[in-house]
Coordinates of C-alpha atoms in Angstrom, one line a residue:
X122 CA 75.2 137.1 -6.7
X123 CA 71.9 138.7 -5.6
X124 CA 72.9 142.0 -7.1
X125 CA 73.1 140.5 -10.6
X126 CA 69.3 141.0 -10.7
X127 CA 69.9 144.7 -10.6
X128 CA 73.0 144.8 -12.8
X129 CA 72.7 147.4 -15.6
X130 CA 73.3 150.9 -16.7
X131 CA 71.7 152.6 -13.6
X132 CA 73.7 150.6 -11.1
X133 CA 76.9 150.9 -13.2
X134 CA 76.4 154.7 -13.1
X135 CA 76.0 154.6 -9.3
X136 CA 79.1 152.5 -8.7
X137 CA 81.1 154.6 -11.2
X138 CA 80.0 157.8 -9.3
X139 CA 81.1 156.3 -6.0
X140 CA 84.5 155.3 -7.5
X141 CA 85.1 158.9 -8.5
X142 CA 85.0 160.1 -4.9
X143 CA 88.4 161.2 -3.7
X144 CA 88.1 161.5 0.1
X145 CA 85.9 161.0 3.1
X146 CA 84.5 164.6 2.9
X147 CA 83.3 164.0 -0.7
X148 CA 81.7 160.8 0.5
X149 CA 79.8 162.7 3.2
X150 CA 78.6 165.2 0.7
X151 CA 77.6 162.7 -2.0
X152 CA 75.8 160.3 0.4
X153 CA 74.1 163.3 2.1
X154 CA 72.5 164.1 -1.3
X155 CA 72.0 160.5 -2.3
X156 CA 70.4 158.8 0.7
X157 CA 68.2 159.4 3.7
X158 CA 69.8 159.4 7.2
X159 CA 68.1 156.1 8.0
X160 CA 69.5 154.5 4.8
X161 CA 73.0 155.7 5.6
X162 CA 72.7 154.6 9.2
X163 CA 71.6 151.1 8.1
X164 CA 74.5 150.7 5.8
X165 CA 77.0 151.9 8.4
X166 CA 75.4 149.6 11.0
X167 CA 75.7 146.6 8.7
X168 CA 79.4 147.3 8.1
X169 CA 80.0 147.7 11.8
X170 CA 78.2 144.3 12.4
X171 CA 80.3 142.7 9.7
X172 CA 83.5 144.0 11.2
X173 CA 82.5 142.8 14.7
X174 CA 81.6 139.3 13.3
X175 CA 84.9 139.3 11.3
X176 CA 86.7 139.9 14.6
X177 CA 84.9 137.0 16.2
X178 CA 82.7 138.9 18.6
X179 CA 79.5 137.3 19.9
X180 CA 75.9 138.2 18.9
X181 CA 75.4 139.6 22.5
X182 CA 78.4 141.9 22.2
X183 CA 77.3 143.1 18.7
X184 CA 73.7 143.8 19.9
X185 CA 75.1 145.8 22.8
X186 CA 77.5 147.9 20.8
X187 CA 75.8 148.3 17.5
X188 CA 72.1 148.1 18.6
X189 CA 71.5 146.0 15.5
X190 CA 68.8 143.4 15.6
X191 CA 69.7 139.7 15.7
X192 CA 68.0 139.5 12.3
X193 CA 70.4 142.0 10.9
X194 CA 73.3 140.3 12.5
X195 CA 72.2 136.9 11.1
X196 CA 71.8 138.4 7.6
X197 CA 75.3 139.9 7.7
X198 CA 76.8 136.7 9.0
X199 CA 75.1 134.8 6.2
X200 CA 76.7 137.3 3.7
X201 CA 80.1 136.8 5.4
X202 CA 79.8 133.1 5.2
X203 CA 78.0 132.5 1.9
X204 CA 78.1 135.8 0.1
X205 CA 80.1 137.3 -2.7
X206 CA 83.1 138.2 -0.4
X207 CA 82.4 141.9 -0.6
X208 CA 82.5 142.4 3.2
X209 CA 85.7 140.3 3.4
X210 CA 87.4 142.3 0.7
X211 CA 86.6 145.6 2.3
X212 CA 87.4 144.5 5.8
X213 CA 90.7 143.0 4.8
X214 CA 91.6 146.3 3.1
X215 CA 90.6 148.6 6.0
X216 CA 92.3 146.3 8.5
X217 CA 95.5 146.5 6.6
X218 CA 95.1 150.3 6.2
X219 CA 94.6 150.9 9.9
X220 CA 97.0 148.2 11.0
X221 CA 94.5 146.5 13.3

């Protein structure tokens, strides 16, 4: 995993903090304090791209709807295909939760 290079007390503290959040409103407040608007938008866009790829949508459709670059789409696709299954874990869970 790429993130193993960052593994340690600081990252553990960040993840532990995220895991304490109880609802969407707490997430909004925490991430508003934690990150810039651009950082939050980039993360949200990557998840949207992952969801669209997961659903089998084409690069063209993804560019049109998400406004992501083909470079971002390719990176996310590489993570979906060869990554640590983080996207897949989350997408499986949110798909089950929403019944899609």
